[in-house]
mmCIF file of C-alpha atoms and ligand atoms in Angstrom:
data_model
loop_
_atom_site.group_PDB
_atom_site.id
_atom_site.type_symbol
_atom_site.label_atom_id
_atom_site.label_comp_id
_atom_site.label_asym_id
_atom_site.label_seq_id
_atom_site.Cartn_x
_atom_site.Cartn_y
_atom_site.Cartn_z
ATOM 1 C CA UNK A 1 161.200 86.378 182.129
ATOM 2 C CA UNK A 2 161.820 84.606 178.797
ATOM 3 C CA UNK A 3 164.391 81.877 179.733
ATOM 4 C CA UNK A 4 167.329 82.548 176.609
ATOM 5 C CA UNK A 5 168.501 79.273 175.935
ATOM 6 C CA UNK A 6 171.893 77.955 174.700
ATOM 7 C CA UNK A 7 175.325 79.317 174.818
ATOM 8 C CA UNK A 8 177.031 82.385 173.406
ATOM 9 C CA UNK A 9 180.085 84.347 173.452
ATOM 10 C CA UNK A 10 180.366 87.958 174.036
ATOM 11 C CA UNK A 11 183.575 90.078 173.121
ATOM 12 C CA UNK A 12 184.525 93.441 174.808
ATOM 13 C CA UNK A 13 186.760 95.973 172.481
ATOM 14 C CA UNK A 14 188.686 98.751 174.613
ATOM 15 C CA UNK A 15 191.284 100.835 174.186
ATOM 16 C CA UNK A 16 193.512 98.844 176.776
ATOM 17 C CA UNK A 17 191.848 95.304 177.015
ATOM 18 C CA UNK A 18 189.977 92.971 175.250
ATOM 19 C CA UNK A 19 187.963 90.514 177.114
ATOM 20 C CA UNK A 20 185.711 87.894 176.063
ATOM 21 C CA UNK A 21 183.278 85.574 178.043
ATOM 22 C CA UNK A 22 181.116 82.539 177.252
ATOM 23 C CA UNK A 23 177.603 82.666 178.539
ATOM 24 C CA UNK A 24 174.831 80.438 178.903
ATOM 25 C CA UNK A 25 171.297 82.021 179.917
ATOM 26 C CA UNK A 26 173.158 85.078 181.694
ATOM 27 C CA UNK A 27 175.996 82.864 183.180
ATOM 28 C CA UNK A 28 179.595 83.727 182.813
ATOM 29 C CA UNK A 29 180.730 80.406 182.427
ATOM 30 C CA UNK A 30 184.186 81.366 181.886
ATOM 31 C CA UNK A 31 186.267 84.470 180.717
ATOM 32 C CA UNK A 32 189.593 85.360 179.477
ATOM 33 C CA UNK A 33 191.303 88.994 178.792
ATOM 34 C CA UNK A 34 194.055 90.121 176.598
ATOM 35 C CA UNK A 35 196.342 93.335 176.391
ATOM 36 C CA UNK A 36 194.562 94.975 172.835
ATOM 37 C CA UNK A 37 197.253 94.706 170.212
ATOM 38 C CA UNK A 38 196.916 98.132 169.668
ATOM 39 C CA UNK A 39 200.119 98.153 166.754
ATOM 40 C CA UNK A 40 198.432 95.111 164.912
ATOM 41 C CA UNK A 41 195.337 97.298 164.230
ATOM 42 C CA UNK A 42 192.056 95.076 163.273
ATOM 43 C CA UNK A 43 193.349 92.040 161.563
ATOM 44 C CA UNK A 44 196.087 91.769 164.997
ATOM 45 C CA UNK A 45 192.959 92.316 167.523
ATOM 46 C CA UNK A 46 190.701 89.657 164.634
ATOM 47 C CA UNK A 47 193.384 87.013 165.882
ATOM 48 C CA UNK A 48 192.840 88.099 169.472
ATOM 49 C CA UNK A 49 189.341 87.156 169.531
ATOM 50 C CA UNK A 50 189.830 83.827 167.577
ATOM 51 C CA UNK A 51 192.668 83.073 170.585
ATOM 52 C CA UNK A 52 190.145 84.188 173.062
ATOM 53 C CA UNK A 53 187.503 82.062 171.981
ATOM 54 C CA UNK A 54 189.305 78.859 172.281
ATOM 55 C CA UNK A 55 190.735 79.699 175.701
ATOM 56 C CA UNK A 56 186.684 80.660 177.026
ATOM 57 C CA UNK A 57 185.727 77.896 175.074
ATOM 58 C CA UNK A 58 187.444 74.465 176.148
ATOM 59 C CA UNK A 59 187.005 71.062 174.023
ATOM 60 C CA UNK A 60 184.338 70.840 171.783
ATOM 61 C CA UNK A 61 182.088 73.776 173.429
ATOM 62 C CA UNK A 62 182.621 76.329 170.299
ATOM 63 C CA UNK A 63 180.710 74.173 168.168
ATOM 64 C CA UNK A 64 177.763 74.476 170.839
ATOM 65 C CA UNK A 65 178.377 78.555 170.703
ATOM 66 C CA UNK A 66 175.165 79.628 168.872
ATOM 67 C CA UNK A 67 176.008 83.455 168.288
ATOM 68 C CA UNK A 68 178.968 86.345 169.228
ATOM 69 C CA UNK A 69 178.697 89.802 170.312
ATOM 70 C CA UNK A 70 180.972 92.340 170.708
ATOM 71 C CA UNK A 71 180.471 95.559 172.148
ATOM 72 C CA UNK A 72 182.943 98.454 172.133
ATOM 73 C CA UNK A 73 182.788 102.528 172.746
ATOM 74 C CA UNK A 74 180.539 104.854 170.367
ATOM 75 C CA UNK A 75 179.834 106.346 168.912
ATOM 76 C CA UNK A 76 179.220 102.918 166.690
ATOM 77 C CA UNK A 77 176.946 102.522 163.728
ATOM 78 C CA UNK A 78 175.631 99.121 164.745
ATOM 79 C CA UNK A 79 173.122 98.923 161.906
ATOM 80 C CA UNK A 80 175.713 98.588 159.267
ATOM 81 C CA UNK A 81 178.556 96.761 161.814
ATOM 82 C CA UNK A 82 180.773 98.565 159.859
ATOM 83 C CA UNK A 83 183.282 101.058 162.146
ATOM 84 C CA UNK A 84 183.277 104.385 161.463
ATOM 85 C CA UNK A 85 186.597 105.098 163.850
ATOM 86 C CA UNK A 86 187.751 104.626 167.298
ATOM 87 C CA UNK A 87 189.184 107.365 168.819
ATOM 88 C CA UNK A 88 191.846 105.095 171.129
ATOM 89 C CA UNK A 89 192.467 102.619 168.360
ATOM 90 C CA UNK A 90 194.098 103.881 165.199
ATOM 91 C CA UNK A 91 193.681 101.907 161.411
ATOM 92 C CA UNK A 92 189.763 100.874 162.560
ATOM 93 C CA UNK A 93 188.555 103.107 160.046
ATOM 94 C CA UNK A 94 185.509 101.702 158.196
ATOM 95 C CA UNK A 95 186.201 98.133 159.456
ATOM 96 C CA UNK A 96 183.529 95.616 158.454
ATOM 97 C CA UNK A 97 183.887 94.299 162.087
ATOM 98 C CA UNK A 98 180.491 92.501 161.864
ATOM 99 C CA UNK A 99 181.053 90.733 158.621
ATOM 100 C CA UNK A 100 184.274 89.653 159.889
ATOM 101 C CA UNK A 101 183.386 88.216 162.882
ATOM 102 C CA UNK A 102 180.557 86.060 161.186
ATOM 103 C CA UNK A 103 182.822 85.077 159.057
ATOM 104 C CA UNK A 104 185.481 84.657 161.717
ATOM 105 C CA UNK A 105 182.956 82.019 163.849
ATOM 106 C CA UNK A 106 181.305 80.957 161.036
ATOM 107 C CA UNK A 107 177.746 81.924 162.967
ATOM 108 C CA UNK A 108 175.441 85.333 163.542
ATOM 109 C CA UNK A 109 177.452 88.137 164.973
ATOM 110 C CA UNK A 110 175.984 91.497 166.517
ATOM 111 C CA UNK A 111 177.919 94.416 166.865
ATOM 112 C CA UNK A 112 176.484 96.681 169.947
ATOM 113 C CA UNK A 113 177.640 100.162 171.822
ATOM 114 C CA UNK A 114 178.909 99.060 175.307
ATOM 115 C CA UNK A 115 176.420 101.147 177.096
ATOM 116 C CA UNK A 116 173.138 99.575 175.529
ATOM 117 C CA UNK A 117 174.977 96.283 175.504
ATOM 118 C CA UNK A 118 175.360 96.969 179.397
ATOM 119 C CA UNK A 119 171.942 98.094 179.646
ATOM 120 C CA UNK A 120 170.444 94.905 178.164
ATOM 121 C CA UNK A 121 172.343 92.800 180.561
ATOM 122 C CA UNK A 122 171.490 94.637 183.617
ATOM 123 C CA UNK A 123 167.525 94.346 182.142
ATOM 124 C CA UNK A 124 167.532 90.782 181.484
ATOM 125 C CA UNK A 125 170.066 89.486 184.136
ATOM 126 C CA UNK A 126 170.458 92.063 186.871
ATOM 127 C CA UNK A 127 168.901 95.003 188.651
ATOM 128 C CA UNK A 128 166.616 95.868 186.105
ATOM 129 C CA UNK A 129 164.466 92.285 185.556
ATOM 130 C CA UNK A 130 161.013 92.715 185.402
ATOM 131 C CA UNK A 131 160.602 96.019 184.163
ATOM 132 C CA UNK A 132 159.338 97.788 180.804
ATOM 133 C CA UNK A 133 161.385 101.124 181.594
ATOM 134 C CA UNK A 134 164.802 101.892 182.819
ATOM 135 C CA UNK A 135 167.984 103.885 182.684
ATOM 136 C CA UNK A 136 171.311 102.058 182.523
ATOM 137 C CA UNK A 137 174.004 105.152 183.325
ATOM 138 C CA UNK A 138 178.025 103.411 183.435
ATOM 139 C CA UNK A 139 180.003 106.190 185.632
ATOM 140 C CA UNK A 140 183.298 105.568 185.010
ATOM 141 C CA UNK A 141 186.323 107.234 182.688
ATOM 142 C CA UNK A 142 182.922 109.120 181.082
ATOM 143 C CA UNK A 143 179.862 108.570 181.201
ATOM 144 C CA UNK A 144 177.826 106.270 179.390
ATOM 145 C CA UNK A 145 174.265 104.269 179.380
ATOM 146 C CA UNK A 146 171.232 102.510 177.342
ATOM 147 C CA UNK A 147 167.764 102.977 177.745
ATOM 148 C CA UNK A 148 164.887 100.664 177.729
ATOM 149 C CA UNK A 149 161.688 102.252 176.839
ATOM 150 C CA UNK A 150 158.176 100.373 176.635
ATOM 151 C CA UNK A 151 159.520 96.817 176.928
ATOM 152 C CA UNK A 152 162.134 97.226 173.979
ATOM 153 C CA UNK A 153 165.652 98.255 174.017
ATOM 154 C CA UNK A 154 166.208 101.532 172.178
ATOM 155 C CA UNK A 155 168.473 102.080 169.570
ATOM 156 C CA UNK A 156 167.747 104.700 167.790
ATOM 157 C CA UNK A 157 169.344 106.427 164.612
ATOM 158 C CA UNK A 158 171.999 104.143 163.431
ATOM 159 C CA UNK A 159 172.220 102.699 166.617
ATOM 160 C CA UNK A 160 173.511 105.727 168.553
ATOM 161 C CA UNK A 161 170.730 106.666 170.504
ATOM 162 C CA UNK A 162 171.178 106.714 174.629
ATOM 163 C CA UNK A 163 174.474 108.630 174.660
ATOM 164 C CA UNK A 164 173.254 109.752 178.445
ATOM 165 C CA UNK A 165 177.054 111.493 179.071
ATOM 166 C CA UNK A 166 176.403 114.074 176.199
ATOM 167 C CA UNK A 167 173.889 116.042 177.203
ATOM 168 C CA UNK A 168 174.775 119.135 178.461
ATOM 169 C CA UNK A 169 174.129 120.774 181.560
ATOM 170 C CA UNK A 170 175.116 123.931 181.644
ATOM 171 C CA UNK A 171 175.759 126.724 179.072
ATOM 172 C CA UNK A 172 179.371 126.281 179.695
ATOM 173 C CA UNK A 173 181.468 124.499 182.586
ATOM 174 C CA UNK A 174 184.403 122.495 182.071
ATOM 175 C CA UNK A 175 186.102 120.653 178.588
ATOM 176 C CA UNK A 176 184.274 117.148 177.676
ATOM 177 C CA UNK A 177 185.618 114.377 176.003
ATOM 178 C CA UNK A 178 183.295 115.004 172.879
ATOM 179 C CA UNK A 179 184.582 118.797 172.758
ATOM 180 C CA UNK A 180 181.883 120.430 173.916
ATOM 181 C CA UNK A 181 181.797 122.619 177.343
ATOM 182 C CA UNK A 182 179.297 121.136 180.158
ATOM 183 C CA UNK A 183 177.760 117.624 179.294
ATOM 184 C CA UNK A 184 177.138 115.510 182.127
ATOM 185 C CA UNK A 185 179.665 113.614 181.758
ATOM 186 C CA UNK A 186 182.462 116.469 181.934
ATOM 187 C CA UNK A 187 181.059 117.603 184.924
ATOM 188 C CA UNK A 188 180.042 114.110 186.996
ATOM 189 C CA UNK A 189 182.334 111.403 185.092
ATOM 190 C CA UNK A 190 184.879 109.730 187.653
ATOM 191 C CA UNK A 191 187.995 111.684 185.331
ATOM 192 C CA UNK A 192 185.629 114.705 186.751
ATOM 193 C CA UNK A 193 185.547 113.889 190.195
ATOM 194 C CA UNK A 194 189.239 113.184 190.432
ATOM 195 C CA UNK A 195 190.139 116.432 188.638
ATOM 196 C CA UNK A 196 188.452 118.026 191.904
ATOM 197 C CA UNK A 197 190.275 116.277 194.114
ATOM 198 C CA UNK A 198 193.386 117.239 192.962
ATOM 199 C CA UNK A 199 192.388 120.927 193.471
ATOM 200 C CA UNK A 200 191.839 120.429 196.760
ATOM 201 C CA UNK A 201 195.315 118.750 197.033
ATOM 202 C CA UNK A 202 196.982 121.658 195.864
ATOM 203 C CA UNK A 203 194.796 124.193 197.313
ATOM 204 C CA UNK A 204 195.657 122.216 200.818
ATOM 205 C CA UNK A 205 199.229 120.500 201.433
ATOM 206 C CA UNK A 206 198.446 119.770 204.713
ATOM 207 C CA UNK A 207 194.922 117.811 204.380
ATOM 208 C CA UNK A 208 194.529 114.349 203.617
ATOM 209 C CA UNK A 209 194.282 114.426 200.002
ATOM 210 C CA UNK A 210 197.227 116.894 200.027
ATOM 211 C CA UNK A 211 199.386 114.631 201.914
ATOM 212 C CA UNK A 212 198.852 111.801 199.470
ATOM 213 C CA UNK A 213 199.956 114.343 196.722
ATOM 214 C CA UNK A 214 203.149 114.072 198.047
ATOM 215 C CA UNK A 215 203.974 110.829 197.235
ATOM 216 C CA UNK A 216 201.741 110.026 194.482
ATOM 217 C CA UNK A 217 199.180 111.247 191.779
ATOM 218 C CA UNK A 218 195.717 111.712 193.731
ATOM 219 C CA UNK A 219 192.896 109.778 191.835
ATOM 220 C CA UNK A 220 189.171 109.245 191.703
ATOM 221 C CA UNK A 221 189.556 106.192 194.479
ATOM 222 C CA UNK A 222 191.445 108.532 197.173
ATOM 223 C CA UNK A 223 188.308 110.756 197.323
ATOM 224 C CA UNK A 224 186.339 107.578 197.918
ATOM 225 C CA UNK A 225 188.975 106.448 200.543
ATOM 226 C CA UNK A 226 189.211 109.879 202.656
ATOM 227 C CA UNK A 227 185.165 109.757 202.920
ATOM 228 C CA UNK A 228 185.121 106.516 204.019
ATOM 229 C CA UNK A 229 188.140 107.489 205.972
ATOM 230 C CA UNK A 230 185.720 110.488 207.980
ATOM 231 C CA UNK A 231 188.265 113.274 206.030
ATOM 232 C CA UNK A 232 185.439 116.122 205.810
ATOM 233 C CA UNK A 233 187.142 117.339 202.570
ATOM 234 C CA UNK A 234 186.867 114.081 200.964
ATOM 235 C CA UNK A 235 183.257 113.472 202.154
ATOM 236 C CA UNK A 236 182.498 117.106 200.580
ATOM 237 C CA UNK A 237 183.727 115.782 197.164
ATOM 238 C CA UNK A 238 181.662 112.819 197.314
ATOM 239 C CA UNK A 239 178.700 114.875 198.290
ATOM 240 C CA UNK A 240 179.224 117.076 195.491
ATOM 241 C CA UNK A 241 179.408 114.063 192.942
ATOM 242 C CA UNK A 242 176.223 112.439 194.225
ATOM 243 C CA UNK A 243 174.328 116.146 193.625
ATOM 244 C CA UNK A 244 176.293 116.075 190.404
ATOM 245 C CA UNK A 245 175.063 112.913 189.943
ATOM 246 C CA UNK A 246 171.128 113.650 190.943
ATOM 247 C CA UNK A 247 171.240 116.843 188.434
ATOM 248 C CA UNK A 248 171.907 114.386 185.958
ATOM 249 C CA UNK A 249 169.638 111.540 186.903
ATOM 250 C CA UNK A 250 167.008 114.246 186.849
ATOM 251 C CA UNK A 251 166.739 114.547 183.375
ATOM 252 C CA UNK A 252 167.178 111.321 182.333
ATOM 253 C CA UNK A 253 163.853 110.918 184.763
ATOM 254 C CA UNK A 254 162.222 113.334 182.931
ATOM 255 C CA UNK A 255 163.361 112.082 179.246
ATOM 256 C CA UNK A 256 162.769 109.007 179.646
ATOM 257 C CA UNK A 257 160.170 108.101 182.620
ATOM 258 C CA UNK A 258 161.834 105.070 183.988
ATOM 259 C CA UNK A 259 160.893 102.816 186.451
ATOM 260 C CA UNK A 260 164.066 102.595 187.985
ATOM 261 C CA UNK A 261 167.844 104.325 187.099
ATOM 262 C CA UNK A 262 170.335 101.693 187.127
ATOM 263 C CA UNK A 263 174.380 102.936 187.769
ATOM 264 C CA UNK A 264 176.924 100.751 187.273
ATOM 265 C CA UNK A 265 180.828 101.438 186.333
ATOM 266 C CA UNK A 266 183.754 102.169 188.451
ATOM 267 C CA UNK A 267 182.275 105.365 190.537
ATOM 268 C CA UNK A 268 179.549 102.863 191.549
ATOM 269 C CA UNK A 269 181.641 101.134 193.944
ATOM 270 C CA UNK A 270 180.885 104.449 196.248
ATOM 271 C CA UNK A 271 176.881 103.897 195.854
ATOM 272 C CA UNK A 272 176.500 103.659 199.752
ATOM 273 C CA UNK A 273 178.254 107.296 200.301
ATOM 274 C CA UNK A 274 176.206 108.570 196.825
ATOM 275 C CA UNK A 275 173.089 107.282 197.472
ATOM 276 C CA UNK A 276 171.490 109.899 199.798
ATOM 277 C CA UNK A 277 172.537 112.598 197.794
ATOM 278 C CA UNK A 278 171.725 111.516 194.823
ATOM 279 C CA UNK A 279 168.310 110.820 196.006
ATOM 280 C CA UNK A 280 167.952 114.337 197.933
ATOM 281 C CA UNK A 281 168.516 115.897 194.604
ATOM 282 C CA UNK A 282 166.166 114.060 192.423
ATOM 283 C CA UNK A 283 163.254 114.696 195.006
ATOM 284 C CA UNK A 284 164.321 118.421 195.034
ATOM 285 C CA UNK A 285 164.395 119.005 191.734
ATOM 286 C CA UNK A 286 162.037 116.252 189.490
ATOM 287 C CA UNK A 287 158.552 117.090 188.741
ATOM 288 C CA UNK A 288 156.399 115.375 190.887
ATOM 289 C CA UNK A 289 156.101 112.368 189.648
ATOM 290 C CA UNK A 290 159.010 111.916 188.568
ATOM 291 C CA UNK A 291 160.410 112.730 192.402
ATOM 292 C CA UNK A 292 160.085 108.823 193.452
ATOM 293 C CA UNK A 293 162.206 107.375 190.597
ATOM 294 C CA UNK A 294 164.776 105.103 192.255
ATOM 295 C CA UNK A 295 168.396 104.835 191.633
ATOM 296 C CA UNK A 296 170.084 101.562 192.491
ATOM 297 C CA UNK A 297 173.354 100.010 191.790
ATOM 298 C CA UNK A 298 174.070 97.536 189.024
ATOM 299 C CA UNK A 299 173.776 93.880 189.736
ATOM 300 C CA UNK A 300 176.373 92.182 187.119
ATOM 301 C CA UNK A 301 179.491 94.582 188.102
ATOM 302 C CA UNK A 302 182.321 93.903 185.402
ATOM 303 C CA UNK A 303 180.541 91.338 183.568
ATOM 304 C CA UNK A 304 177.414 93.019 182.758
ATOM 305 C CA UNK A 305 178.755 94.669 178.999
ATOM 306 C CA UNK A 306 179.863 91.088 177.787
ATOM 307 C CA UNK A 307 176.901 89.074 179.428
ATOM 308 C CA UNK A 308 174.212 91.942 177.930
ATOM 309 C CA UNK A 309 176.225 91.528 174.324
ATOM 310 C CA UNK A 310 176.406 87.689 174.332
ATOM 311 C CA UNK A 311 172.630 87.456 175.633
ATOM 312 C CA UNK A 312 171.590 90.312 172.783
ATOM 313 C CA UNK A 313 173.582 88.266 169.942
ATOM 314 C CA UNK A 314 171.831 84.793 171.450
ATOM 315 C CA UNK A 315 168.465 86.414 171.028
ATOM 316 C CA UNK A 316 169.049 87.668 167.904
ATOM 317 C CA UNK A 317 169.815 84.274 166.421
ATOM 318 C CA UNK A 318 166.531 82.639 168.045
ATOM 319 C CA UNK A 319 164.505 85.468 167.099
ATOM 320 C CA UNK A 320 165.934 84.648 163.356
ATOM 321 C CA UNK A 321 166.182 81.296 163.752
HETATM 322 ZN ZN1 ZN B 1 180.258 115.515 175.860
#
């Protein structure tokens, strides 16, 4: 593995947080988060990252920073670096985030979808080091991912390509986030998972997941809990998420021919209890030799969108340097 030298800083947008971390050779070395000022639109969230910076970066270390990333939900036209919209941030329209940025830190600035951003971390820092073809899926809120194909991180058409969530699994099935009817990640996303749970909660007062009803909102995590727990309803759901899971796995196997499918984001806290299924449905359904992929969980948890942006904008700037 290439050793990346030198420091860089890599910038997380969301709809609810911005976070920020300086990295040297896939190190956090430190890392700071902020509530995204949501009212003050670009220019309030530009003055965000400049605060960010010097809080991640302490005494003279900025000046040692050698490149920024940031990396926020797509659909994103990295090419340009110029947002098209943001569907939980309003006044982003056709923001010349890149530009601005540069400008901001006075050095090279990439702009990258948090799914390939993740993937590249988890290639050149975690689970996936070593190889020339993977599968980075995030199961969280949706469903997200990058894909490395033949040694090089794909990007695609404007920068879009590897939207892993979108596509669709069924003629119909229930509402995506995108609109449509039956993507993968309507039907295997963590929003998906918890939607089934509280079915069961109303369908059954008196079981476990019914009980908690009662005194608050079931979630995603109480299905996790009950199977851990032994509750048989609970450990149904989770079984039916993991062949959920392998459907989808499936055909990224067969699109893609990876060496290895790497899952990271909230829902892969509950690898252990996914795991077999997952794998029993791959084997059942792959071609053959597809049936021996391997699915594993992602090695850089939290960190691994802002270490794969800030080690993607750091070899950027030493491949143009
Ligand atoms: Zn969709």
């Amino acid at each position: 593995m290439t050793r990346r030298q030198g420091l860089s800083i890599g910038f997380d947008l969301g709809g609810t947080q911005v976070r920020a971390a300086l990295v040297d050779s896939g190190k956090v070395v430190s890392r700071a988060a902020a509530k995204t000022d949501v009212a003050g639109g670009p220019e309030g969230v530009m003055v965000q990252f400049r605060q960010l910076a010097s809080e991640i970066c302490g005494g003279s270390q900025l000046s040692n920073v050698q490149a920024v990333g940031i990396s926020a939900p797509g659909p994103l036209d990295t090419e340009t670096g110029v947002v098209d919209h943001i569907p939980t941030l309003p006044g982003w329209e056709q923001f010349p985030l890149r530009s601005r940025l540069s400008e901001a830190f006075g050095r090279l600035a990439i702009v990258e979808n948090d799914g390939i951003a993740a993937a590249f971390g988890e290639w050149k820092h975690g689970a996936g080091q070593g190889l020339d073809h993977l599968v980075y899926v995030t199961v969280s809120t949706g469903i997200g991912g990058g894909v490395v194909v033949d040694g090089s991180l794909m990007h695609g058409h404007r920068g879009m390509g590897a939207h892993v969530g979108h596509f669709r699994m069924a003629p119909d099935g229930p509402v995506c986030s995108c609109g449509a009817l039956g993507c993968f990640e309507a039907f295997a996303a963590g929003t998906a998972l918890g939607k089934r749970a509280k079915k069961i909660a109303a369908e059954n007062p008196r079981g476990y997941l019914g009980k908690l009803a009662a005194t608050a909102p079931v979630e995603t995590r109480h299905a996790v809990e009950g199977a851990r727990g032994g509750d048989a309803e609970c450990i149904a759901l989770i079984e039916e998420e993991a062949d959920l899971l392998g459907v989808g796995f499936t055909g990224l196997a067969h699109l893609f021919s990876p060496q290895r499918i790497i899952m990271g984001g909230g829902v892969s806290q509950a690898f252990d209890l996914l795991t077999a299924g997952i794998h029993r449905r791959i084997r059942r359904d792959a071609m053959a030799p597809f049936k021996s992929v391997e699915v594993v969980p992602a090695a850089l948890g939290d960190n691994c969108g802002l270490v794969g942006v800030a080690s993607l904008a750091l070899s950027v700037a030493n491949a143009e340097s």
